[in-house]
mmCIF file of C-alpha atoms in Angstrom:
data_model
loop_
_atom_site.group_PDB
_atom_site.id
_atom_site.type_symbol
_atom_site.label_atom_id
_atom_site.label_comp_id
_atom_site.label_asym_id
_atom_site.label_seq_id
_atom_site.Cartn_x
_atom_site.Cartn_y
_atom_site.Cartn_z
ATOM 1 C CA UNK A 1 5.972 -16.629 -6.943
ATOM 2 C CA UNK A 2 5.433 -12.944 -6.299
ATOM 3 C CA UNK A 3 1.921 -11.511 -6.543
ATOM 4 C CA UNK A 4 1.651 -7.761 -7.125
ATOM 5 C CA UNK A 5 -0.860 -4.961 -7.553
ATOM 6 C CA UNK A 6 -0.191 -1.409 -8.768
ATOM 7 C CA UNK A 7 -2.123 1.586 -7.422
ATOM 8 C CA UNK A 8 -2.208 5.329 -8.084
ATOM 9 C CA UNK A 9 -3.113 7.749 -5.304
ATOM 10 C CA UNK A 10 -3.267 11.501 -5.218
ATOM 11 C CA UNK A 11 -0.643 12.966 -2.964
ATOM 12 C CA UNK A 12 -1.359 15.668 -0.431
ATOM 13 C CA UNK A 13 -3.520 16.014 2.638
ATOM 14 C CA UNK A 14 -7.237 15.598 3.201
ATOM 15 C CA UNK A 15 -9.806 18.171 2.085
ATOM 16 C CA UNK A 16 -9.442 20.187 5.317
ATOM 17 C CA UNK A 17 -5.794 20.963 4.543
ATOM 18 C CA UNK A 18 -4.514 24.164 3.062
ATOM 19 C CA UNK A 19 -4.800 24.422 -0.709
ATOM 20 C CA UNK A 20 -1.038 24.985 -0.822
ATOM 21 C CA UNK A 21 -0.533 21.345 0.183
ATOM 22 C CA UNK A 22 -2.887 19.968 -2.451
ATOM 23 C CA UNK A 23 -1.456 18.091 -5.425
ATOM 24 C CA UNK A 24 -1.557 19.612 -8.851
ATOM 25 C CA UNK A 25 -4.132 18.121 -11.225
ATOM 26 C CA UNK A 26 -2.804 14.799 -12.466
ATOM 27 C CA UNK A 27 -0.082 14.594 -9.780
ATOM 28 C CA UNK A 28 -0.096 11.115 -8.285
ATOM 29 C CA UNK A 29 2.034 8.872 -6.154
ATOM 30 C CA UNK A 30 2.272 5.431 -7.697
ATOM 31 C CA UNK A 31 2.852 2.367 -5.559
ATOM 32 C CA UNK A 32 3.544 -1.231 -6.444
ATOM 33 C CA UNK A 33 2.453 -3.640 -3.700
ATOM 34 C CA UNK A 34 3.685 -7.222 -3.787
ATOM 35 C CA UNK A 35 3.301 -10.393 -1.757
ATOM 36 C CA UNK A 36 6.449 -12.354 -0.972
ATOM 37 C CA UNK A 37 5.031 -15.646 0.397
ATOM 38 C CA UNK A 38 8.398 -17.262 1.093
ATOM 39 C CA UNK A 39 9.442 -14.241 3.175
ATOM 40 C CA UNK A 40 5.981 -14.117 4.848
ATOM 41 C CA UNK A 41 5.560 -10.423 4.067
ATOM 42 C CA UNK A 42 3.900 -7.801 1.922
ATOM 43 C CA UNK A 43 6.165 -5.042 0.613
ATOM 44 C CA UNK A 44 5.763 -1.980 -1.580
ATOM 45 C CA UNK A 45 7.767 0.280 -3.845
ATOM 46 C CA UNK A 46 6.960 3.932 -4.542
ATOM 47 C CA UNK A 47 7.500 4.248 -8.267
ATOM 48 C CA UNK A 48 9.773 5.005 -10.013
ATOM 49 C CA UNK A 49 12.057 4.156 -7.029
ATOM 50 C CA UNK A 50 12.713 0.375 -7.177
ATOM 51 C CA UNK A 51 13.402 0.095 -3.414
ATOM 52 C CA UNK A 52 11.149 -2.462 -1.697
ATOM 53 C CA UNK A 53 9.891 -1.354 1.721
ATOM 54 C CA UNK A 54 8.042 -3.529 4.265
ATOM 55 C CA UNK A 55 4.302 -3.010 4.577
ATOM 56 C CA UNK A 56 2.990 -6.076 6.465
ATOM 57 C CA UNK A 57 5.634 -8.188 8.191
ATOM 58 C CA UNK A 58 3.821 -9.931 11.076
ATOM 59 C CA UNK A 59 0.924 -12.348 11.416
ATOM 60 C CA UNK A 60 0.960 -13.930 7.953
ATOM 61 C CA UNK A 61 1.674 -17.601 7.338
ATOM 62 C CA UNK A 62 1.217 -17.712 3.545
ATOM 63 C CA UNK A 63 0.319 -14.341 1.973
ATOM 64 C CA UNK A 64 -0.419 -15.728 -1.468
ATOM 65 C CA UNK A 65 -2.961 -13.341 -3.029
ATOM 66 C CA UNK A 66 -3.445 -9.592 -2.625
ATOM 67 C CA UNK A 67 -6.009 -7.079 -3.852
ATOM 68 C CA UNK A 68 -6.270 -3.320 -3.402
ATOM 69 C CA UNK A 69 -9.487 -1.328 -3.019
ATOM 70 C CA UNK A 70 -8.268 2.079 -4.215
ATOM 71 C CA UNK A 71 -11.491 3.906 -3.374
ATOM 72 C CA UNK A 72 -11.514 2.844 0.294
ATOM 73 C CA UNK A 73 -7.699 2.552 0.473
ATOM 74 C CA UNK A 74 -7.707 -1.027 1.736
ATOM 75 C CA UNK A 75 -5.320 -3.892 1.143
ATOM 76 C CA UNK A 76 -6.765 -7.420 1.201
ATOM 77 C CA UNK A 77 -4.440 -10.366 1.770
ATOM 78 C CA UNK A 78 -5.545 -13.985 1.308
ATOM 79 C CA UNK A 79 -3.738 -16.432 3.566
ATOM 80 C CA UNK A 80 -4.876 -19.972 2.615
ATOM 81 C CA UNK A 81 -2.764 -21.631 5.319
ATOM 82 C CA UNK A 82 -4.643 -19.647 7.983
ATOM 83 C CA UNK A 83 -7.878 -19.991 5.955
ATOM 84 C CA UNK A 84 -8.429 -16.216 6.284
ATOM 85 C CA UNK A 85 -8.570 -13.003 4.312
ATOM 86 C CA UNK A 86 -7.048 -10.068 6.195
ATOM 87 C CA UNK A 87 -7.571 -6.415 5.342
ATOM 88 C CA UNK A 88 -5.496 -3.390 6.211
ATOM 89 C CA UNK A 89 -6.221 0.325 5.931
ATOM 90 C CA UNK A 90 -3.608 1.974 3.700
ATOM 91 C CA UNK A 91 -2.352 5.502 4.323
ATOM 92 C CA UNK A 92 0.338 7.673 2.791
ATOM 93 C CA UNK A 93 2.388 9.454 5.456
ATOM 94 C CA UNK A 94 2.953 13.144 4.889
ATOM 95 C CA UNK A 95 5.538 14.484 4.115
ATOM 96 C CA UNK A 96 7.618 11.283 3.773
ATOM 97 C CA UNK A 97 5.115 9.658 1.360
ATOM 98 C CA UNK A 98 5.748 6.259 2.956
ATOM 99 C CA UNK A 99 2.885 3.800 2.605
ATOM 100 C CA UNK A 100 1.702 2.434 5.975
ATOM 101 C CA UNK A 101 -1.004 0.137 7.335
#
């Protein structure tokens, strides 16, 4: 089974960046993050592009449940085999708009 979570984030740089790099009102990057337990990885797609890209590929033994804290830009991954919940800081690379941990 695949577990997924969709998030919307404003594109652009932090508040210290030039206003020319700021997104327009309502302009968002949308990401779909999914757990693939059999492949032992977490992947994402930047919508509307259906291409899955790796996000977390090491250190997981059974990534069965995920949750996203959009405000703090964190990804939580429950791994019941390891009896742990891991968290990762999420960032959007500029200008590629790749999602990274």
